[in-house]
PDB file of N, CA and C in Angstrom:
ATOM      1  N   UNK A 739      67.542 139.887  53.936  1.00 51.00           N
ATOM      2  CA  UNK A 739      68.496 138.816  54.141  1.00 51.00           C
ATOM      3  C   UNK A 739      69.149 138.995  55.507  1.00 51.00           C
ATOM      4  N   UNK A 740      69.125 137.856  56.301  1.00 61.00           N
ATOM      5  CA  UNK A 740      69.670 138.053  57.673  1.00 61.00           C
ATOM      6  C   UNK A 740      71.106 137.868  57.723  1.00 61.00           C
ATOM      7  N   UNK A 741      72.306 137.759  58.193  1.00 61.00           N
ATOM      8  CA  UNK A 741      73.166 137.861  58.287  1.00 61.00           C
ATOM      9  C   UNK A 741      73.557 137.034  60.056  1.00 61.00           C
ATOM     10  N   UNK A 742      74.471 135.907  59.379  1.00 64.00           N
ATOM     11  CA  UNK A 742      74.641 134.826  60.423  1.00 64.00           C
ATOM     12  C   UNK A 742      75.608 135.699  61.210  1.00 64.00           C
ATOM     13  N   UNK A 743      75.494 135.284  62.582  1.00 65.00           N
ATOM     14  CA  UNK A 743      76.654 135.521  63.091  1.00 65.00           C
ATOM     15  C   UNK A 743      78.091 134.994  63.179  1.00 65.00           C
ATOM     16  N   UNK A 744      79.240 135.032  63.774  1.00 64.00           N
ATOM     17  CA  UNK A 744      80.431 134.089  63.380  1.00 64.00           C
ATOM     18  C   UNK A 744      79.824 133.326  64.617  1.00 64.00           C
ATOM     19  N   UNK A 745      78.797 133.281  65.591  1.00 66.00           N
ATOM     20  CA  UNK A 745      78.545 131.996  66.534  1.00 66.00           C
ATOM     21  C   UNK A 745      78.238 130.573  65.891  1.00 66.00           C
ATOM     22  N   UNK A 746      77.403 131.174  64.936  1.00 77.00           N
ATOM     23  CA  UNK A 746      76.357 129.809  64.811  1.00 77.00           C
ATOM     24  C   UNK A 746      77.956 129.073  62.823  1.00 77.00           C
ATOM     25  N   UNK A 747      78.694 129.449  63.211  1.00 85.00           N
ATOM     26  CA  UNK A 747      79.973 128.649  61.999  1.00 85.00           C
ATOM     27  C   UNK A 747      79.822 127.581  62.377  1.00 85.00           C
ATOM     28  N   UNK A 748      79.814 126.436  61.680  1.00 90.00           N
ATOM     29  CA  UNK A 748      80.021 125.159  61.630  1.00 90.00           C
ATOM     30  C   UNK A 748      81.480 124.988  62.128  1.00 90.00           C
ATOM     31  N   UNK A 749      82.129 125.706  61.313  1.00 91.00           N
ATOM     32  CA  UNK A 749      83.701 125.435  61.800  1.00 91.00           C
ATOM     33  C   UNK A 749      83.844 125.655  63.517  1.00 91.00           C
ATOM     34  N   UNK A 750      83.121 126.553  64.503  1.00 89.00           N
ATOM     35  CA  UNK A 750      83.524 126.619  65.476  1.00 89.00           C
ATOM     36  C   UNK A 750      83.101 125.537  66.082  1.00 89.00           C
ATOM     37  N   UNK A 751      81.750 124.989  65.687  1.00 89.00           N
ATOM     38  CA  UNK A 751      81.514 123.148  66.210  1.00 89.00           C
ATOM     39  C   UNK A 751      81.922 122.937  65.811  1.00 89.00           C
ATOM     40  N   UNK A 752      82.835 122.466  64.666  1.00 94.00           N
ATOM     41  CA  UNK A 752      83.760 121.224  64.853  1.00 94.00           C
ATOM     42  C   UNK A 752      85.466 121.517  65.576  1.00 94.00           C
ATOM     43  N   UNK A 753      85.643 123.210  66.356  1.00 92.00           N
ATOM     44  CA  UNK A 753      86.440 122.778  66.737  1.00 92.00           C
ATOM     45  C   UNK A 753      85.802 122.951  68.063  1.00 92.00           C
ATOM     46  N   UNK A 754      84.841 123.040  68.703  1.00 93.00           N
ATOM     47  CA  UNK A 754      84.774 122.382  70.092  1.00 93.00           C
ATOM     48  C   UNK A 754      84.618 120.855  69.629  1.00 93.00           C
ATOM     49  N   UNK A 755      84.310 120.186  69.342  1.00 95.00           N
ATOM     50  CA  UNK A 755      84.464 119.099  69.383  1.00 95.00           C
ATOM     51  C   UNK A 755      85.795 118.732  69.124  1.00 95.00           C
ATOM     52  N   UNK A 756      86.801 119.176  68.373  1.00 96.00           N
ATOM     53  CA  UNK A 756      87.920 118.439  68.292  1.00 96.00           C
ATOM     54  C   UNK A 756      88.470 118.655  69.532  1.00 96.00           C
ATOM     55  N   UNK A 757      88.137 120.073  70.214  1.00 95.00           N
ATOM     56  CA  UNK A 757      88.810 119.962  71.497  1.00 95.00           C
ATOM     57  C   UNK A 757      88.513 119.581  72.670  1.00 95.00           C
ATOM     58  N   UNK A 758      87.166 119.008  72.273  1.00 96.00           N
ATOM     59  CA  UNK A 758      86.673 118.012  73.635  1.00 96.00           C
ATOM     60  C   UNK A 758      87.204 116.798  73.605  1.00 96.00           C
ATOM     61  N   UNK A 759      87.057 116.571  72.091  1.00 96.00           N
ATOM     62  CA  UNK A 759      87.896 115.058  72.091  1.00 96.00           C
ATOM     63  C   UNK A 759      89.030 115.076  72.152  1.00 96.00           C
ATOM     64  N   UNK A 760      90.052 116.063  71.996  1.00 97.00           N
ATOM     65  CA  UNK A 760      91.621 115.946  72.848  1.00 97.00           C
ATOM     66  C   UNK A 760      91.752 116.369  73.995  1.00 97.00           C
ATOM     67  N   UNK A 761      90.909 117.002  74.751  1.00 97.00           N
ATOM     68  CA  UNK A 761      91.106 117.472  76.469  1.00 97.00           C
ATOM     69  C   UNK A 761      90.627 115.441  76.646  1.00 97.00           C
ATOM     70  N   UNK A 762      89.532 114.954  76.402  1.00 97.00           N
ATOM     71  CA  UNK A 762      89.340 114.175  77.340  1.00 97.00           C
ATOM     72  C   UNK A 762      90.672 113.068  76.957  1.00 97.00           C
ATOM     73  N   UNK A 763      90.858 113.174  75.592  1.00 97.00           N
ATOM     74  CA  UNK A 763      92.373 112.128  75.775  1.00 97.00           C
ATOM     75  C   UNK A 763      93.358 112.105  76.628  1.00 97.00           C
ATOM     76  N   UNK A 764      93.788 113.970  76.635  1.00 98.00           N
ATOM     77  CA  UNK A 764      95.000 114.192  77.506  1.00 98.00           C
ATOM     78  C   UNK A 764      94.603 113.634  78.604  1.00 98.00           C
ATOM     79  N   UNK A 765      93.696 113.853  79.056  1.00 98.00           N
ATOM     80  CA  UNK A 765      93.293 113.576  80.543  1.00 98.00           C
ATOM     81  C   UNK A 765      93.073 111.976  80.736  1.00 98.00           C
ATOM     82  N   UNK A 766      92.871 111.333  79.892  1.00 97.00           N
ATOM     83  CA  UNK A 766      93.167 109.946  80.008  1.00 97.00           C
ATOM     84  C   UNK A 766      94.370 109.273  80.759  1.00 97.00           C
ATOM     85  N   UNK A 767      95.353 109.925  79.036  1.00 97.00           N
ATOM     86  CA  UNK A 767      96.937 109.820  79.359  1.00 97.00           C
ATOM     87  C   UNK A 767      97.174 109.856  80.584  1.00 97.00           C
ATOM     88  N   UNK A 768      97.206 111.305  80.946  1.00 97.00           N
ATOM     89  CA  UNK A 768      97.762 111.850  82.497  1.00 97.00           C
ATOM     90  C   UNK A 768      97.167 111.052  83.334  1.00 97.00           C
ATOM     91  N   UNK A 769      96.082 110.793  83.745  1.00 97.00           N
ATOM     92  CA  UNK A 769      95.417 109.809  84.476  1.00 97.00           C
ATOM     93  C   UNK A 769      96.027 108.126  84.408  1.00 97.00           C
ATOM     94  N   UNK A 770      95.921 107.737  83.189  1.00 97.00           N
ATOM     95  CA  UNK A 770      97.425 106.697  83.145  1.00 97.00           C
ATOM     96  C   UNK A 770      98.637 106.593  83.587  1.00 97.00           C
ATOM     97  N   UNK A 771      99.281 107.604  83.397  1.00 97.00           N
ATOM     98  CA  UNK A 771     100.497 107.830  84.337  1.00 97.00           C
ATOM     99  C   UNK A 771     100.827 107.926  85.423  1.00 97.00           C
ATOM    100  N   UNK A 772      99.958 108.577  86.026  1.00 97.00           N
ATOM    101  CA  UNK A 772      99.753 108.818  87.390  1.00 97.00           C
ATOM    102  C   UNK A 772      99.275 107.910  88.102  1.00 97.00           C
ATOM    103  N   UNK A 773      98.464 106.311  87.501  1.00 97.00           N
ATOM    104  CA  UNK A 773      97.940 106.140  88.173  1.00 97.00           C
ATOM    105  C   UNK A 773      99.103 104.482  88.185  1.00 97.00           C
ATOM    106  N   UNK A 774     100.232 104.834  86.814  1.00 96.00           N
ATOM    107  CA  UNK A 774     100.796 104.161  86.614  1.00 96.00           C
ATOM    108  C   UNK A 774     102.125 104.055  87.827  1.00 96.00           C
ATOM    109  N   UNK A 775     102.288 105.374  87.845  1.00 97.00           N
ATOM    110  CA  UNK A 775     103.138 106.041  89.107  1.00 97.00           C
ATOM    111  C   UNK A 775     102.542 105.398  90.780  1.00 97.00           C
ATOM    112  N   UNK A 776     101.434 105.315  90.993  1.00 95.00           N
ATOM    113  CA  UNK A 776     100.790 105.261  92.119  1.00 95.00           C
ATOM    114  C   UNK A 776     100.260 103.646  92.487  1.00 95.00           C
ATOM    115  N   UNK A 777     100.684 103.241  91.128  1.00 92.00           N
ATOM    116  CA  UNK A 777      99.877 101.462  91.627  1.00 92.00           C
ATOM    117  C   UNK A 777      98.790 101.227  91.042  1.00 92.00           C
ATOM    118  N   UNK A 778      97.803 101.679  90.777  1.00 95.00           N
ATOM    119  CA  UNK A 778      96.645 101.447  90.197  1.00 95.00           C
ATOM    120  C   UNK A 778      96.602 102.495  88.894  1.00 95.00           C
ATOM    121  N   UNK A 779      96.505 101.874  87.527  1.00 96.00           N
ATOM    122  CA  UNK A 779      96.010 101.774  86.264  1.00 96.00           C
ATOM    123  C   UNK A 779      94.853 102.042  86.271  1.00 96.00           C
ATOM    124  N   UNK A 780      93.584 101.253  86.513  1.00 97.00           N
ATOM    125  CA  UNK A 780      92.699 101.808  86.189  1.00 97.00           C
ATOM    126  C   UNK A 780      91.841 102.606  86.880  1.00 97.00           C
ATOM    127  N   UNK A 781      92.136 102.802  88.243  1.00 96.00           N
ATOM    128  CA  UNK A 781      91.783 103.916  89.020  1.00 96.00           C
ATOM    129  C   UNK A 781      92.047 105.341  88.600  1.00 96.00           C
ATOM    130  N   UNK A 782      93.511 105.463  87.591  1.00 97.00           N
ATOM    131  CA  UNK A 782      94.010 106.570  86.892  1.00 97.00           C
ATOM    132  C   UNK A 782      93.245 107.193  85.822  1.00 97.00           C
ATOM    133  N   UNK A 783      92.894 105.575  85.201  1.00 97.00           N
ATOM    134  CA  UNK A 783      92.294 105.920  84.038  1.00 97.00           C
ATOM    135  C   UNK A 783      90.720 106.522  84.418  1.00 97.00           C
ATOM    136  N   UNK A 784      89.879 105.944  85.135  1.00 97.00           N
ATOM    137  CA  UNK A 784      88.937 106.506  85.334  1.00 97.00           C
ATOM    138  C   UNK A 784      88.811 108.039  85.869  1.00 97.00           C
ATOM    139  N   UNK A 785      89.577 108.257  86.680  1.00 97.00           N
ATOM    140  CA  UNK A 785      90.171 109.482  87.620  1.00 97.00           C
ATOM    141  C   UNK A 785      90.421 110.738  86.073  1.00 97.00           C
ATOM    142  N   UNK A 786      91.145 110.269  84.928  1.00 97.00           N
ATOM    143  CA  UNK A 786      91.138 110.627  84.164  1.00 97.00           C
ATOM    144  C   UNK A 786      90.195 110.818  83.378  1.00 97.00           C
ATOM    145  N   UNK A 787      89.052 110.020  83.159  1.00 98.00           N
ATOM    146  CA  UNK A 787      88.578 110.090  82.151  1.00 98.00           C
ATOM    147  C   UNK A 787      86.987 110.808  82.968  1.00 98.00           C
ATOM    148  N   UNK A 788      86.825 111.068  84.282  1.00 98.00           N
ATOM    149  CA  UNK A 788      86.050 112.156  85.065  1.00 98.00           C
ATOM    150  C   UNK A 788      86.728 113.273  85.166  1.00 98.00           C
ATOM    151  N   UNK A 789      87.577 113.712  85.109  1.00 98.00           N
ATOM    152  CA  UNK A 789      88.352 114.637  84.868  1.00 98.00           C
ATOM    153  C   UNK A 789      88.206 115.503  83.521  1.00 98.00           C
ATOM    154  N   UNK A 790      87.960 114.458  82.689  1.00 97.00           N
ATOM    155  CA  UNK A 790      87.991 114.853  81.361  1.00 97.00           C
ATOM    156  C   UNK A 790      86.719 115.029  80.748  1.00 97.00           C
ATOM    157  N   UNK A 791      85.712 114.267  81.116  1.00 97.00           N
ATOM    158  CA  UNK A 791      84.318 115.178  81.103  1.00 97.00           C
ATOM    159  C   UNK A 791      84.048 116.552  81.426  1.00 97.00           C
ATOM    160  N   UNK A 792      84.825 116.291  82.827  1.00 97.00           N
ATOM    161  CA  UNK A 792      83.929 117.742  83.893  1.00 97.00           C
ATOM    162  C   UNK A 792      84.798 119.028  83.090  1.00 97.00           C
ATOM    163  N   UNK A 793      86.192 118.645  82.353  1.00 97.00           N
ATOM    164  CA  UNK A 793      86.700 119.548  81.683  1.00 97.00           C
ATOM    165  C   UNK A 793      85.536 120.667  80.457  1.00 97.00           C
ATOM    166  N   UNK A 794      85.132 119.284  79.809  1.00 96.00           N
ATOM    167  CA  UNK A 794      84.392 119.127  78.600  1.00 96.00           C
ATOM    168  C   UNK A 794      83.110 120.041  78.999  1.00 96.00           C
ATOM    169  N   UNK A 795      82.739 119.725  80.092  1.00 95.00           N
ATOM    170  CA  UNK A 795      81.537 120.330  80.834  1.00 95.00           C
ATOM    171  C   UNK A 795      81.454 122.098  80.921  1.00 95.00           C
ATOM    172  N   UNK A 796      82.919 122.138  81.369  1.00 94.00           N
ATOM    173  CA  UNK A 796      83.236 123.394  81.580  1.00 94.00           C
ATOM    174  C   UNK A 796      83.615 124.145  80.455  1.00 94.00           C
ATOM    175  N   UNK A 797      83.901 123.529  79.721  1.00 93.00           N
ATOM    176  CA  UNK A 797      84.389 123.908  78.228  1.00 93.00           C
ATOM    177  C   UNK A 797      82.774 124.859  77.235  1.00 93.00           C
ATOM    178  N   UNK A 798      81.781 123.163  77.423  1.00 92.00           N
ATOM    179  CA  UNK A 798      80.868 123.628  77.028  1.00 92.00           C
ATOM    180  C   UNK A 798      80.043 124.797  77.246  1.00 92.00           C
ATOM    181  N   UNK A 799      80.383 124.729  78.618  1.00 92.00           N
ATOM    182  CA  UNK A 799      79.349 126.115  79.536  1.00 92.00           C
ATOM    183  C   UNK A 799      79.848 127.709  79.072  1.00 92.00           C
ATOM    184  N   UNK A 800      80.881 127.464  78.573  1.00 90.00           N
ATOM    185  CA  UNK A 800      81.698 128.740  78.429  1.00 90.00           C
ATOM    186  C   UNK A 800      81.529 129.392  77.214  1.00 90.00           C
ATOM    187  N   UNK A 801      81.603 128.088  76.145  1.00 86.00           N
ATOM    188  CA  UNK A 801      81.423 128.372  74.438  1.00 86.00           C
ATOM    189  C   UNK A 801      80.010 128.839  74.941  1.00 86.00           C
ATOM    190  N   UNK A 802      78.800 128.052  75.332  1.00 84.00           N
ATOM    191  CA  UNK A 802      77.060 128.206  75.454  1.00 84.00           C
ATOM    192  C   UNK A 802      77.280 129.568  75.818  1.00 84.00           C
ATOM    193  N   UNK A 803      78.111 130.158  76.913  1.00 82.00           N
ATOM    194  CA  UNK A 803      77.749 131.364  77.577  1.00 82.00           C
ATOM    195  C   UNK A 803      77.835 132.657  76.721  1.00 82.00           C
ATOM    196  N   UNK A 804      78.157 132.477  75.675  1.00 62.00           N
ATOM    197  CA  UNK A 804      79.017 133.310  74.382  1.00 62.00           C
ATOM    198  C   UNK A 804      77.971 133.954  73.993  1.00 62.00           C
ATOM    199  N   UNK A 805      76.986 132.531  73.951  1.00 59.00           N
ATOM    200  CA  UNK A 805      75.669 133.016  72.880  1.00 59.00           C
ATOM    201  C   UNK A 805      74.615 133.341  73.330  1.00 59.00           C
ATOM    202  N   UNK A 806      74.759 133.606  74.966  1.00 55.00           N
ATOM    203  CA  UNK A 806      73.329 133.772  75.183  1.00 55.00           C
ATOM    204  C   UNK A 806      72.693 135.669  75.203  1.00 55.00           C
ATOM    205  N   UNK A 807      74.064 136.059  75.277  1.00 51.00           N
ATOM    206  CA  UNK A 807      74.002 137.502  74.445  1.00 51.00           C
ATOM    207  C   UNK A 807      74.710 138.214  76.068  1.00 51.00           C
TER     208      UNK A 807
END
């Protein structure tokens, strides 16, 4: 009988995902504000919401890097 590691938990995918899907919100927000502050809305929002990928990006690379031993 093999014995899982705590990598491969379901629970730890679903909390990278919950926390991809609240980094890219925050980063929405903030990007709203700022862009609410600056004159342009949806320049913020987009500004935000590339922001909030490349977060996600970096996020991912880090959890992946865990497992590659």
């Amino acid at each position: 009988m093999t014995k899982k590691s705590n990598l491969d938990s379901p629970w730890r995918a679903a909390g990278l995902v919950g926390a991809m899907g609240l980094d890219v919100a925050i980063c929405i927000c903030l990007g709203y504000v700022v862009g609410d502050k600056l004159g342009s809305v949806i320049t913020g929002v987009l500004v935000g919401l590339a922001v909030g990928l490349y977060t996600c990006v970096l996020l991912v690379k880090r959890v992946l890097g865990d497992t590659d031993g």
